[in-house]
Coordinates of C-alpha atoms and ligand atoms in Angstrom, one line a residue:
M1 CA -38.3 19.3 19.5
K2 CA -38.7 17.5 16.1
K3 CA -38.5 13.7 16.3
I4 CA -36.6 12.3 13.2
L5 CA -36.5 8.6 12.4
V6 CA -33.2 7.5 10.9
T7 CA -33.3 3.9 9.4
G8 CA -30.0 2.2 9.0
G9 CA -28.9 4.7 11.7
L10 CA -26.1 2.4 13.1
G11 CA -24.4 2.1 9.6
F12 CA -21.5 4.3 8.2
I13 CA -23.4 7.2 6.8
G14 CA -26.4 6.8 9.1
S15 CA -24.4 7.0 12.3
H16 CA -22.6 10.2 11.1
T17 CA -25.9 11.7 10.3
V18 CA -27.4 10.8 13.7
V19 CA -24.4 12.7 15.4
E20 CA -25.1 15.7 13.2
L21 CA -28.9 15.6 13.8
Q22 CA -28.3 15.5 17.6
N23 CA -25.8 18.4 17.2
A24 CA -28.5 20.3 15.4
G25 CA -31.0 19.9 18.2
F26 CA -33.1 17.1 16.7
D27 CA -34.6 14.2 18.8
V28 CA -33.4 11.0 17.0
T29 CA -34.8 7.5 16.8
I30 CA -32.9 4.8 15.0
I31 CA -34.3 1.7 13.4
D32 CA -31.6 -0.8 12.4
D33 CA -31.8 -4.6 11.9
L34 CA -28.1 -5.0 12.7
S35 CA -27.6 -7.1 9.5
N36 CA -24.7 -4.9 8.5
S37 CA -23.9 -2.9 11.5
K38 CA -23.0 -3.2 15.3
I39 CA -25.0 -2.3 18.3
E40 CA -21.8 -0.8 19.9
V41 CA -22.2 2.1 17.5
L42 CA -25.1 3.3 19.6
E43 CA -22.8 3.9 22.6
S44 CA -20.2 5.5 20.4
I45 CA -22.8 8.0 19.3
Q46 CA -23.7 8.9 22.8
E47 CA -19.9 9.2 23.7
I48 CA -19.6 11.9 20.9
T49 CA -22.8 13.8 21.5
G50 CA -23.7 12.9 25.1
K51 CA -27.2 11.9 23.9
L52 CA -28.2 8.3 23.6
P53 CA -30.6 7.9 20.6
E54 CA -33.7 5.8 21.0
F55 CA -33.0 2.5 19.2
H56 CA -35.4 -0.2 17.7
Q57 CA -34.1 -3.4 16.3
I58 CA -36.6 -3.8 13.4
D59 CA -36.5 -5.6 10.1
L60 CA -38.3 -3.1 7.8
K61 CA -39.3 -6.0 5.5
V62 CA -41.8 -7.0 8.2
K63 CA -44.8 -4.8 7.6
K64 CA -46.5 -5.6 11.0
D65 CA -43.4 -4.4 12.9
V66 CA -43.1 -1.3 10.8
T67 CA -46.8 -0.4 11.6
D68 CA -46.4 -1.2 15.3
F69 CA -43.5 1.2 15.4
F70 CA -45.4 4.1 13.9
N71 CA -48.4 3.3 16.1
N72 CA -46.2 4.0 19.1
N73 CA -44.0 6.8 17.8
N74 CA -44.8 10.3 16.5
I75 CA -42.3 11.0 13.8
D76 CA -41.8 14.4 12.1
G77 CA -39.4 13.2 9.4
I78 CA -37.6 10.2 8.1
I79 CA -34.0 9.8 6.7
H80 CA -33.9 6.4 5.0
F81 CA -30.5 4.7 4.8
A82 CA -31.4 1.2 5.5
A83 CA -30.6 -0.9 2.5
F84 CA -28.2 -3.5 1.1
K85 CA -25.5 -1.7 -0.8
A86 CA -22.8 -4.1 -2.2
V87 CA -22.8 -3.8 -6.0
G88 CA -21.1 -7.1 -6.6
E89 CA -23.3 -9.1 -4.0
S90 CA -26.4 -7.6 -5.7
V91 CA -25.5 -9.2 -8.9
K92 CA -25.3 -12.6 -7.2
K93 CA -28.4 -12.0 -5.1
P94 CA -30.9 -9.8 -6.9
L95 CA -34.0 -11.0 -5.2
E96 CA -32.6 -10.3 -1.7
Y97 CA -31.8 -6.8 -2.9
Y98 CA -35.2 -6.1 -4.4
E99 CA -37.0 -7.5 -1.5
N100 CA -34.9 -5.7 1.2
N101 CA -34.4 -2.3 -0.6
I102 CA -37.7 -2.0 -2.3
G103 CA -39.9 -3.8 0.3
S104 CA -38.7 -1.8 3.2
L105 CA -39.1 1.6 1.2
V106 CA -42.8 0.7 0.3
Y107 CA -43.7 -0.2 3.9
L108 CA -42.1 3.1 5.1
L109 CA -44.0 5.1 2.5
Q110 CA -47.3 3.4 3.3
E111 CA -47.0 4.5 6.9
M112 CA -46.1 8.1 5.8
R113 CA -49.1 8.2 3.6
D114 CA -51.5 6.8 6.2
R115 CA -50.2 9.1 8.9
S116 CA -49.5 12.3 6.8
I117 CA -45.9 12.1 7.9
D118 CA -44.5 14.6 5.3
N119 CA -40.7 14.8 5.1
F120 CA -38.6 12.1 3.6
I121 CA -34.9 12.1 2.8
F122 CA -33.7 9.2 0.6
S123 CA -30.2 7.8 0.4
S124 CA -29.5 7.4 -3.3
S125 CA -26.3 7.1 -5.4
C126 CA -24.5 8.6 -8.3
T127 CA -24.7 5.1 -9.8
V128 CA -28.0 6.1 -11.1
Y129 CA -26.0 8.0 -13.8
G130 CA -23.9 5.1 -14.9
Q131 CA -20.9 6.5 -17.0
A132 CA -22.3 10.0 -17.6
D133 CA -21.5 11.4 -21.1
E134 CA -20.5 14.8 -19.6
L135 CA -18.4 15.7 -16.6
P136 CA -18.9 17.1 -13.9
I137 CA -22.3 15.4 -13.5
T138 CA -25.3 17.6 -13.1
E139 CA -28.8 16.6 -11.9
E140 CA -29.9 17.0 -15.5
A141 CA -27.7 14.2 -16.6
P142 CA -29.8 11.2 -18.0
I143 CA -30.4 8.3 -15.9
K144 CA -28.7 5.3 -17.4
K145 CA -29.7 1.7 -17.3
A146 CA -28.4 0.5 -14.0
E147 CA -25.2 -1.6 -14.0
S148 CA -26.3 -3.7 -11.1
P149 CA -29.4 -4.6 -9.2
Y150 CA -28.2 -2.5 -6.3
G151 CA -28.0 0.6 -8.6
N152 CA -31.5 -0.5 -9.9
T153 CA -33.0 -0.4 -6.5
K154 CA -31.9 3.3 -6.1
Q155 CA -33.4 4.2 -9.5
I156 CA -36.6 2.2 -8.8
G157 CA -36.7 3.6 -5.3
E158 CA -36.6 7.2 -6.6
E159 CA -39.4 6.5 -9.0
I160 CA -41.6 4.9 -6.2
I161 CA -41.0 8.1 -4.1
R162 CA -41.8 10.4 -7.0
D163 CA -45.0 8.6 -7.7
T164 CA -46.0 8.5 -3.9
C165 CA -45.3 12.3 -3.4
K166 CA -47.3 13.1 -6.5
A167 CA -50.2 10.9 -5.5
N168 CA -50.3 11.8 -1.7
G169 CA -48.8 15.2 -1.4
L170 CA -45.7 14.0 0.4
N171 CA -42.4 16.0 0.3
A172 CA -39.1 14.1 -0.4
I173 CA -35.6 14.8 -1.3
S174 CA -33.2 12.2 -2.7
L175 CA -29.5 12.8 -2.2
R176 CA -27.3 11.1 -4.8
Y177 CA -24.0 10.4 -3.0
F178 CA -20.7 10.1 -4.8
N179 CA -18.1 8.3 -2.8
P180 CA -18.3 8.7 1.0
I181 CA -15.0 8.3 2.8
G182 CA -13.4 9.0 6.2
A183 CA -14.7 9.0 9.8
H184 CA -15.7 11.3 12.6
E185 CA -12.7 13.2 14.1
S186 CA -13.3 11.5 17.4
A187 CA -12.4 8.2 15.6
K188 CA -15.3 6.7 17.6
I189 CA -17.4 5.9 14.5
G190 CA -16.4 5.1 11.0
E191 CA -16.8 2.6 8.1
L192 CA -17.1 -1.0 9.5
P193 CA -16.8 -3.2 6.4
L194 CA -17.7 -6.8 7.4
G195 CA -15.5 -9.2 5.6
V196 CA -13.1 -8.2 2.7
P197 CA -13.7 -4.5 1.8
Q198 CA -15.2 -3.9 -1.6
N199 CA -14.6 -0.1 -1.5
L200 CA -11.2 1.5 -2.1
I201 CA -10.6 3.4 1.2
P202 CA -11.2 0.6 3.7
Y203 CA -9.0 -1.6 1.6
V204 CA -6.3 1.1 1.6
T205 CA -6.4 1.5 5.4
Q206 CA -6.5 -2.2 6.0
T207 CA -3.5 -2.7 3.7
A208 CA -1.6 0.1 5.6
A209 CA -2.6 -1.6 8.9
G210 CA -1.1 -5.0 7.6
I211 CA -4.5 -6.7 7.6
R212 CA -4.4 -6.9 3.9
E213 CA -1.2 -7.9 2.0
Q214 CA -1.4 -5.5 -0.9
L215 CA -3.9 -3.1 -2.5
S216 CA -4.8 -4.0 -6.1
V217 CA -5.4 -1.0 -8.3
F218 CA -8.1 -2.1 -10.6
G219 CA -6.8 -1.0 -14.0
D220 CA -4.4 1.6 -15.2
D221 CA -5.6 1.7 -18.8
Y222 CA -8.5 4.0 -18.5
N223 CA -8.8 7.2 -20.5
T224 CA -7.7 9.4 -17.6
P225 CA -4.4 11.3 -17.0
D226 CA -2.7 8.6 -15.0
G227 CA -4.8 5.7 -16.5
T228 CA -6.6 4.9 -13.2
A229 CA -10.4 5.5 -12.6
I230 CA -11.6 8.8 -11.2
R231 CA -14.2 9.3 -8.5
D232 CA -15.5 12.1 -6.3
Y233 CA -14.5 11.2 -2.7
I234 CA -16.6 13.2 -0.1
H235 CA -15.9 13.3 3.6
V236 CA -18.7 11.4 5.4
V237 CA -19.2 14.2 7.8
D238 CA -19.8 16.7 5.0
L239 CA -22.3 14.2 3.5
A240 CA -24.0 13.9 6.9
K241 CA -24.4 17.6 7.1
A242 CA -26.0 17.6 3.6
H243 CA -28.9 15.5 5.1
I244 CA -29.4 18.1 7.9
A245 CA -29.6 20.8 5.2
A246 CA -32.0 18.8 3.1
L247 CA -34.2 18.0 6.1
Q248 CA -34.3 21.7 7.2
R249 CA -35.4 22.6 3.6
L250 CA -38.4 20.3 3.9
L251 CA -39.3 21.2 7.5
Q252 CA -39.2 24.9 6.5
K253 CA -41.1 24.2 3.4
E254 CA -38.5 25.8 1.2
N255 CA -38.6 22.9 -1.4
K256 CA -39.7 24.0 -4.9
N257 CA -41.2 20.6 -5.8
N258 CA -42.6 17.8 -3.8
F259 CA -39.8 15.5 -5.1
E260 CA -36.2 17.0 -5.5
F261 CA -32.8 15.4 -6.0
F262 CA -29.3 16.7 -5.5
N263 CA -25.9 15.5 -6.4
V264 CA -23.8 15.3 -3.2
G265 CA -20.1 15.4 -3.7
T266 CA -17.0 17.7 -3.6
G267 CA -17.0 18.5 -7.3
K268 CA -13.5 17.3 -7.5
G269 CA -12.4 14.1 -9.1
S270 CA -9.4 12.1 -7.8
S271 CA -7.8 8.9 -9.5
V272 CA -7.0 5.8 -7.5
L273 CA -3.3 6.6 -7.8
E274 CA -3.9 10.1 -6.6
I275 CA -5.7 8.6 -3.6
V276 CA -2.8 6.3 -2.9
T277 CA -0.3 9.2 -3.0
A278 CA -2.5 11.4 -0.9
F279 CA -3.0 8.7 1.7
E280 CA 0.8 8.1 2.0
K281 CA 1.4 11.8 2.3
A282 CA -1.4 12.5 4.7
T283 CA -0.5 9.6 7.0
N284 CA 3.1 9.1 6.4
Q285 CA 2.4 5.4 5.7
K286 CA 3.9 3.6 2.8
L287 CA 1.2 1.7 0.8
N288 CA 2.0 -1.7 -0.8
Y289 CA 0.0 -1.8 -4.1
K290 CA 0.1 -3.4 -7.6
I291 CA -1.6 -2.7 -10.8
A292 CA -4.3 -5.3 -11.5
P293 CA -6.8 -5.9 -14.2
R294 CA -10.0 -3.6 -14.3
R295 CA -12.9 -4.6 -12.0
E296 CA -16.0 -5.8 -13.9
G297 CA -18.6 -3.0 -14.1
D298 CA -16.4 -0.1 -13.1
I299 CA -16.8 3.2 -15.0
T300 CA -13.9 5.4 -15.9
A301 CA -14.9 8.7 -14.2
A302 CA -17.5 10.3 -12.1
Y303 CA -17.5 13.6 -10.1
A304 CA -20.3 15.8 -9.2
D305 CA -21.4 19.3 -10.4
T306 CA -22.3 20.7 -6.9
N307 CA -23.9 24.0 -7.9
L308 CA -27.5 23.0 -7.3
A309 CA -26.8 21.4 -3.9
N310 CA -24.6 24.4 -2.9
S311 CA -27.2 27.0 -3.8
E312 CA -30.5 25.3 -3.1
L313 CA -29.4 23.4 0.2
N314 CA -27.1 26.3 1.2
W315 CA -24.5 23.5 1.8
K316 CA -21.0 22.8 0.5
T317 CA -18.2 20.4 1.5
E318 CA -15.7 21.9 4.1
K319 CA -13.3 19.0 4.6
S320 CA -10.3 18.1 2.3
I321 CA -9.5 14.7 0.9
E322 CA -6.4 14.7 3.2
E323 CA -8.6 15.2 6.3
A324 CA -10.8 12.4 5.1
L325 CA -7.9 10.0 4.6
Q326 CA -6.3 11.0 7.9
S327 CA -9.6 10.4 9.7
A328 CA -10.0 7.0 8.0
W329 CA -6.5 6.0 9.1
E330 CA -7.2 7.2 12.7
W331 CA -10.4 5.1 12.6
Q332 CA -8.6 2.1 11.2
K333 CA -5.9 2.3 14.0
K334 CA -8.7 2.2 16.5
Q335 CA -10.1 -1.2 15.1
Ligands
LIG401 C1 -13.6 3.4 -6.2 C2 -12.4 3.2 -7.1 C3 -12.3 1.0 -8.1 C4 -11.2 -1.1 -4.6 C5 -19.2 2.2 -5.0 C6 -20.7 1.8 -5.3 C7 -21.5 3.1 -5.2 C8 -21.3 3.8 -3.8 C9 -19.8 4.1 -3.6 C10 -23.0 3.2 -2.4 C11 -12.8 2.4 -8.4 C12 -11.1 1.3 -7.3 C13 -11.6 -0.2 -5.5 C14 -9.9 -1.8 -4.6 C15 -9.5 -0.3 -6.6 N1 -21.8 3.0 -2.9 N2 -10.7 0.2 -6.4 N3 -9.1 -1.3 -5.7 O1 -17.2 1.5 -7.2 O2 -16.9 4.0 -7.3 O3 -18.8 3.0 -6.0 O4 -19.1 2.8 -3.7 O5 -23.8 4.0 -2.7 O6 -22.8 2.8 -5.3 O7 -20.8 1.3 -6.6 O8 -16.4 2.8 -5.1 O9 -14.7 2.3 -3.6 O10 -15.6 0.4 -4.8 O11 -14.1 2.0 -6.0 O12 -8.6 0.0 -7.5 O13 -9.5 -2.7 -3.9 O14 -11.4 2.5 -6.6 O15 -11.9 0.3 -9.4 O16 -12.2 2.9 -9.6 P1 -17.3 2.8 -6.6 P2 -15.2 1.8 -4.8

């Protein structure tokens, strides 16, 4: 049975990917430093799959601890989620973001190089494209100067991986996520925003739950049909399954280059107001919102051209926006 290391495996996307890895028959080991996740997620994963993943609380910025882990664990592949990911926070604390996101990546890749561990899946983001000139966004779209240190760590991370694969014959795939939303159908795992949510869907569900007074829609003067910004919201379970497909591609040596990257989205754009309407319809909950000024740094529109991922990964999204919003609401009610 192949043993897969999932870093950040107790986080939102990480935990959903661990569930799908176990469902696909992989032996999973999680490394998480619990800086932005909760240990209770481990038990929730076991409740869903019946299998308790091995867990190590390790700070990947501590090279000695990373080396010790690999001295004691034979790993066949790595899915690397562990990173700080708050755009606004990264603007205020760039050095923490570069140290954490880049430092941990370098230490992981050094172990892979030294032990000939071959298969690496990297958690990247559509923010590498900034505001793309053409929509939908393909993998050929030019990488734009990052709008935040967070986005820059994803761009730099991909370049580090590309150079390392070229120099050391490793094989890696970078998955550029659009906007992950929703929760597992069991409502046992989901998005756990610590503090005031930055992302739209957790703010929507907390407003519906009465935790937040009112949702602010950041701007209705964008050049879009209803004036509000457009994003590609993908169900987190569909996103998790894309990681399994990418890992299988590497394990079966079907990759065509030693560094590949894929846009992972639904291919459909939804505006903020369309999400509000869809949420109200899907959950029968009235949402209290107001139109507010634009948020600094937001782009007008981004949604994926999914043809490459669909064909090369033999993967496509199966769940609807309504299912994602319903699952997010079911998860919120469990909090
Ligand atoms: C979506 C839309 C907001 C909150 C971020 C990261 C990106 C990726 C996904 C990690 C925007 C609007 C939001 C609110 C609102 N994360 N909004 N009111 O900014 O597209 O992307 O999350 O990989 O890297 O940048 O997602 O959910 O913050 O915003 O109107 O209270 O919702 O303006 O148009 P975003 P988001």
